Each structure stands twice: as C-alpha cells, then as structure tokens.
Coordinates of C-alpha atoms in Angstrom, one line a residue:
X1 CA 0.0 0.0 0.0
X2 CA 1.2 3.6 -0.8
X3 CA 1.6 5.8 2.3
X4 CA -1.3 7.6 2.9
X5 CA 0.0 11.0 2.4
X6 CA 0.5 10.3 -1.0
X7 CA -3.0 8.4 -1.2
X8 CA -4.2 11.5 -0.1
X9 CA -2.3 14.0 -2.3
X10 CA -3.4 11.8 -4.8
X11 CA -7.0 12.3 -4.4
X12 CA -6.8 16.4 -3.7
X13 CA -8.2 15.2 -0.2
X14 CA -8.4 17.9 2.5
X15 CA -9.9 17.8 5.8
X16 CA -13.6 19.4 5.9
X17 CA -13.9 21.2 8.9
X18 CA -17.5 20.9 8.6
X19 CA -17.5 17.6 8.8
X20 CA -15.5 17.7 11.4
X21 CA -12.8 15.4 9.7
X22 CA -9.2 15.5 11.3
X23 CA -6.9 12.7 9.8
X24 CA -4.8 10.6 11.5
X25 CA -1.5 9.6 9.5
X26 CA 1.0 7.6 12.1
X27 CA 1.0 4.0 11.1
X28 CA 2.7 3.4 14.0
X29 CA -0.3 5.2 16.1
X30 CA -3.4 3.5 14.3
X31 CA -1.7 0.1 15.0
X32 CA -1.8 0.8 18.6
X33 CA -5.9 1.8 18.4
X34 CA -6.8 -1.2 16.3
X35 CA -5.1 -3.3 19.0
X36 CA -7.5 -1.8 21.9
X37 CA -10.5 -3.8 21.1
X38 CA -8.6 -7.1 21.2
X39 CA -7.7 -9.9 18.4
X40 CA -9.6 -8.6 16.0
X41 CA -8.7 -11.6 13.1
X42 CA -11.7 -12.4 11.3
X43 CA -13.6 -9.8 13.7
X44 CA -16.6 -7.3 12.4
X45 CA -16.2 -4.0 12.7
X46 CA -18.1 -0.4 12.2
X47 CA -16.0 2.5 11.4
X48 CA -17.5 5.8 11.1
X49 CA -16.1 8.7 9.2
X50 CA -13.1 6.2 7.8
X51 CA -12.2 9.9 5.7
X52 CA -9.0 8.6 3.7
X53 CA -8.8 5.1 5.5
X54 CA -6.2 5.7 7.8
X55 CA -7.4 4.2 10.5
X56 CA -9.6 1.2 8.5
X57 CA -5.8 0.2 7.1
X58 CA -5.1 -0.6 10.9
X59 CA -7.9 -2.4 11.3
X60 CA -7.9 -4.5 8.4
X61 CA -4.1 -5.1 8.9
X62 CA -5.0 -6.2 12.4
X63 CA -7.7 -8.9 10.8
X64 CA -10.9 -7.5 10.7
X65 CA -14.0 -7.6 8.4
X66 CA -14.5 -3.5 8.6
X67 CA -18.1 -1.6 7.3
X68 CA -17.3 1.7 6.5
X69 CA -20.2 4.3 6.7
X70 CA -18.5 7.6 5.2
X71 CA -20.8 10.8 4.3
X72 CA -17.6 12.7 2.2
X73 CA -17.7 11.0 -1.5
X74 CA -14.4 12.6 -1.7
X75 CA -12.9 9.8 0.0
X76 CA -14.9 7.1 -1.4
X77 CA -12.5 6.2 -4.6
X78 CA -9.2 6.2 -1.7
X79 CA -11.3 3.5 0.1
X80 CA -12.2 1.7 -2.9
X81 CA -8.5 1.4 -3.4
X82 CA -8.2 0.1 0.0
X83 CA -10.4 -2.5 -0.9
X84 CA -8.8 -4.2 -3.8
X85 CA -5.8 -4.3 -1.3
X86 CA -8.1 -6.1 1.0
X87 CA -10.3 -8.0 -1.5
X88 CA -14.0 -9.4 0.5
X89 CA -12.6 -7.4 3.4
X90 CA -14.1 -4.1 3.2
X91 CA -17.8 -2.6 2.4
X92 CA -18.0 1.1 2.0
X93 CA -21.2 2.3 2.6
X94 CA -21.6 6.3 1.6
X95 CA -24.6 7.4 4.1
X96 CA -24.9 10.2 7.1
X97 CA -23.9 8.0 10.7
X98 CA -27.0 9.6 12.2
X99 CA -29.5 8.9 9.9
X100 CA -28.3 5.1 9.0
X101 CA -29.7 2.0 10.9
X102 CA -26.5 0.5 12.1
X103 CA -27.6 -2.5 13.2
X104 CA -29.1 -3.8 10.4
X105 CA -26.0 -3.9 8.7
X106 CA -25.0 -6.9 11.1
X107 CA -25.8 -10.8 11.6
X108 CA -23.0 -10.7 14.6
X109 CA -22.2 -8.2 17.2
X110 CA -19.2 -5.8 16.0
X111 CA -17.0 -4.2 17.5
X112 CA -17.1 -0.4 16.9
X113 CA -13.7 1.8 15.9
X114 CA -13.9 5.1 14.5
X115 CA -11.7 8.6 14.9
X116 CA -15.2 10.0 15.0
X117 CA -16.4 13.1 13.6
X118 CA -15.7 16.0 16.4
X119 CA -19.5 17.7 15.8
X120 CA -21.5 13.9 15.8
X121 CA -19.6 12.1 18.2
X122 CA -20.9 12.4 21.5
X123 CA -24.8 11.9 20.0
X124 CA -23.3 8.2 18.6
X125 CA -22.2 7.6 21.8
X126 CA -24.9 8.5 23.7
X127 CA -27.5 6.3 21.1
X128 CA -24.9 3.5 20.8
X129 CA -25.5 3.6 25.2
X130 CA -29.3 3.8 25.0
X131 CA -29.2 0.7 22.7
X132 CA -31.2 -2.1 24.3
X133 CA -29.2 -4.2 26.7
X134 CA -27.2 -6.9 25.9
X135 CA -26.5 -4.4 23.4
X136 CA -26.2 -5.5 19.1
X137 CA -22.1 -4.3 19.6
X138 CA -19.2 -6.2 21.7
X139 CA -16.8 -2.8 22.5
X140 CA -16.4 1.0 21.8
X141 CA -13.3 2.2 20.8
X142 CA -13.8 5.5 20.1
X143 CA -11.7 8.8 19.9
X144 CA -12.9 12.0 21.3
X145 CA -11.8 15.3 22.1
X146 CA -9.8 15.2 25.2
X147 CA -12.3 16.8 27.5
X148 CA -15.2 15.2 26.3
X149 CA -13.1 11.7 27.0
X150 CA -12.6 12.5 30.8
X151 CA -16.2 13.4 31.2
X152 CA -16.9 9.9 29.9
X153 CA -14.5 8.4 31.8
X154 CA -15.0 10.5 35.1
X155 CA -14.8 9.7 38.6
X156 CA -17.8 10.8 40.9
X157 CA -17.4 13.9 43.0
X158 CA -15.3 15.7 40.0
X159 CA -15.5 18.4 37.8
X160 CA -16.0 16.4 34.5
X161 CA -18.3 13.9 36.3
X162 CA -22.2 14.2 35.0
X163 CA -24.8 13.0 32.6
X164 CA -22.5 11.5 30.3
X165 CA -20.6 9.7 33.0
X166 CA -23.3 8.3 34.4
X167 CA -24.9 7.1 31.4
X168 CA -21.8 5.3 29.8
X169 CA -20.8 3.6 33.2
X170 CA -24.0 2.3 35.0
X171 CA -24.2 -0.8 32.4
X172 CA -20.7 -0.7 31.0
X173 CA -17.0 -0.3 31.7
X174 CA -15.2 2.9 30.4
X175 CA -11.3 3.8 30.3
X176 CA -9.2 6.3 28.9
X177 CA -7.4 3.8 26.4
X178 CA -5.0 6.4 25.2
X179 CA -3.6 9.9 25.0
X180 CA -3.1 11.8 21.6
X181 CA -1.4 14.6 20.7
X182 CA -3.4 17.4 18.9
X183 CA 0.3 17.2 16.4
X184 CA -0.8 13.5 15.3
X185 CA -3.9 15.3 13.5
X186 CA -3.8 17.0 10.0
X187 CA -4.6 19.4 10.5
X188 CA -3.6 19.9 13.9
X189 CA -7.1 20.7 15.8
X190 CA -7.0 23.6 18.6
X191 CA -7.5 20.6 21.3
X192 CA -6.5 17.3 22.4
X193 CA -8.0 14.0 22.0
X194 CA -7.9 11.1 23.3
X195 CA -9.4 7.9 23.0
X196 CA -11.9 5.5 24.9
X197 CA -12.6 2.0 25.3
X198 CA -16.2 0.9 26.5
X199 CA -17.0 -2.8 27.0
X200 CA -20.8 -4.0 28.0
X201 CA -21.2 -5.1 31.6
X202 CA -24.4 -6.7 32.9
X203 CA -27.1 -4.6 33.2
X204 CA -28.6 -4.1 36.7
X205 CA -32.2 -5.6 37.5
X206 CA -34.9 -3.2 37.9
X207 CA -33.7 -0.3 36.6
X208 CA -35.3 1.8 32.9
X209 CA -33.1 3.4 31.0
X210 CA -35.8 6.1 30.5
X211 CA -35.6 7.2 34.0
X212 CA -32.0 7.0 34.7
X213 CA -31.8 9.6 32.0
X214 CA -34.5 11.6 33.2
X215 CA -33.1 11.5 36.6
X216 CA -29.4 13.0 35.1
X217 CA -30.4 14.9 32.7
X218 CA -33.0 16.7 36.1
X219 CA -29.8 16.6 38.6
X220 CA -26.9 17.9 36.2
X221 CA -28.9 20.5 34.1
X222 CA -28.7 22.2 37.7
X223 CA -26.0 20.3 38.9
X224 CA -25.0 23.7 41.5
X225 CA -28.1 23.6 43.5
X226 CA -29.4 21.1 46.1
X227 CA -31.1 17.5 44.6
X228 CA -34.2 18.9 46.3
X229 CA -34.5 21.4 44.1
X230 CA -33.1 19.8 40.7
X231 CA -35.1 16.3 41.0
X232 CA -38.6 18.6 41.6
X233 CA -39.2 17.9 37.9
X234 CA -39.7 14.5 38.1
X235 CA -42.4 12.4 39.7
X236 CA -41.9 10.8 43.3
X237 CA -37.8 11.5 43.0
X238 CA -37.6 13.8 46.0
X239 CA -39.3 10.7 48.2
X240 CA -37.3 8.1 46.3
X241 CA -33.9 10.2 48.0
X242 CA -35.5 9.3 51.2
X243 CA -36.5 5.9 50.5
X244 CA -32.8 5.0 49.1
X245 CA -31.4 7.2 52.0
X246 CA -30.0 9.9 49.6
X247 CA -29.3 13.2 51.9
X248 CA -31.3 15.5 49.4
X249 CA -29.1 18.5 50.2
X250 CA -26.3 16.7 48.3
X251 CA -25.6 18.3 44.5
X252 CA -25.8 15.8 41.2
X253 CA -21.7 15.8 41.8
X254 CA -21.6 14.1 44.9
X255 CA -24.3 11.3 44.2
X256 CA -22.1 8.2 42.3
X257 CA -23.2 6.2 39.5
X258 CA -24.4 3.4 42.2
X259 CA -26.6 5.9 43.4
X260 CA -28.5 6.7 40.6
X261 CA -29.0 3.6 39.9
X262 CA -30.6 3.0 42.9
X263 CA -32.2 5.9 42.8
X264 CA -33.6 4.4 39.1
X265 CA -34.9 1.3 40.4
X266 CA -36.8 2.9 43.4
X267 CA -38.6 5.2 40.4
X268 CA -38.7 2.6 38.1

C-alpha cells in the first residue's frame, strides 16, 4: 500500500472542517488503536467517518471484516483502493452515521472503531449507550476530544463527572485507552484528543433506562443547586432520596453512579 499522504495528495483530499474530519496519518499510532478492542482476526467491525482510511488500514491489517459508513464522497474512490488491497474485506457504505440503521447492517455483534467526527460524536455515543441491553455491539473504541473523553470516563465527585458519565458507566466499563497529541492530526485541531474503550457489563435488574436519563439529565442541568431542588421535575424522586437514604441536600456531583442507579430502580 502507498503511504497515505501520498494516497491523499493523490486524491486532492483535504480535511472538511465541517464535517469535522481531522486525519490521522501515524501508522505506527493506528496500530496501537486497532489493537485496543482485542484480536480482532476475522472480527466485524463499524468505522464511522473512515475519511482517507487511515485508521480502517489498521484495522484490516489487524484482521478484521470493517463496514465503512463515510458521508464525504471525496474519499470514497481512496477507500475503494483500500479494498482491492483487501479483496472481500471491506464494504464502504456512503450514508450520514446519524440517519443510518447501524444494526441492520449486522448478523453478529461488532466491534465499533472510529476517529469520529468532532460535531457527531458524543450523540453516537450516547445512542450506541441507550441501545437495548445486551446491546447489538461487543466494544467502543472510540476517539474523542480530550475533554469530552474524561467526562466519559470520570470519577464521581469531580469536575467532568455528570450526565455523560453516568450514562456510559452504569451498564458498561469505560477507560481512557490512550492519550493523543493534537500534532498527530492533519490538520492539527486547537484541542486534544484522546481515546476510549467501552466494553458492555451486565445490566442491573430493575432499573429503565428512561428514567436513569431523566433523573441526570434533572440533577446535572442544575448540577450547582441542592437534589431537592433539581429532581422537583420529576415524579416521586424527591421521596425516592428518602426511600434509598439519599441526603437530598447533596448536589448531582456528589451522588455516584451506584446511586442513581438506585435511585432508578426505586422510580422505576
């Protein structure tokens, strides 16, 4: 395979910024994210945004059977390329992320890599979360903007922790997987990224994912003022605090992920 700069010379490819593309050119550094998920030989995988392929060369290097959905037909002939080089290994599918039905495209459960586009990536995460439980995908390995990666990722009682938190730990395990340097980008974005790994835990009995999201989306859209006041929205969750012993003067900060769930199932 040519290096991908010159793939991408070739093609007159530039980053749209509104697409929110940034590529990722260090071999070396898409090795190490198409690793994350695991032994991915013979694997399924869905990559959005593939933009020039940089990251899908990774993956298919590393084994895997990859569905592309990319929006930017600039970048469709580069990955046609890519899949002569990788012949029954790659199916480019040029739709919008958002408005596609994922898992239809599926018998198995893939795993799901993607340098995702900055401006749509923290609405796939949150609908790739709400997805009914077992869910139809085995791991997340997904990069982000730096900041939005630690409040996926964060601790309770801390700055970054909230909504997003909340929602992507109650079911599931996340980690910061990896660092990376705003430099490794062309071109460079203003920020830094980073990249997380999510993998599917059990869910716990009892609990609808309807009102766990109620009940953060109520207790971090006023996350500075007393749960008294910022649960009065929603139905029976001021007694519920009592009921699960919840000291109601607490703010959305201080209550962990535990909590809420507990919280959940006493609403639920």
């Amino acid at each position: 395979m040519p290096p991908l700069r010159e793939v991408i010379a070739r093609h007159g490819l530039a980053a749209s910024k509104a697409l929110g593309q940034n590529f990722l050119l260090d071999a070396q550094l898409l090795a190490r994210i198409a690793r994350i998920p695991g032994d991915l030989t013979d694997a399924e995988v869905l990559e959005i945004g593939p933009g020039p392929g940089g990251l899908t060369r990774a993956l298919l290097a590393a084994g895997a059977r990859v569905t592309a959905i990319e929006r930017d037909r600039r970048c469709i002939p580069a990955l046609a390329e890519l899949g002569e080089a990788f012949p029954g290994r790659l199916r480019v599918i040029e739709e919008d992320a958002l408005e596609i039905d994922a898992t239809a495209l599926f018998e198995g459960r893939p795993h799901i890599a993607s340098n995702l586009p900055y401006n749509i990536g923290t609405a796939l995460l949150v609908r790739w979360l709400s997805a009914d439980w077992t869910p139809w995908w085995q791991s997340l390995t997904l990069m982000f903007q730096k900041e939005v990666a630690e409040r996926i990722v964060a601790p309770t009682d801390g700055e970054a922790y909230g909504r997003l938190a909340v929602l992507a730990q109650w079911r599931s395990s996340a980690k910061l997987a990896m660092p990376v340097h705003r430099s490794a980008f062309t071109p460079a974005p203003k920020v830094m990224s980073a990249v997380v790994h999510i993998v599917p835990e059990e869910e716990p009995a009892g609990v609808k994912f309807a009102v766990l999201e109620r009940l953060t989306g109520a207790a971090f859209g006023q996350r500075r003022k007393m749960l008294r006041q910022s649960l009065k929205s929603v139905p029976g969750a001021i007694e519920a605090l009592e009921r699960v012993g919840i000291d109601a003067t607490r703010r959305a900060e201080t209550v962990s992920v535990a909590e809420f769930v507990e919280l959940a199932r006493a609403l639920s």
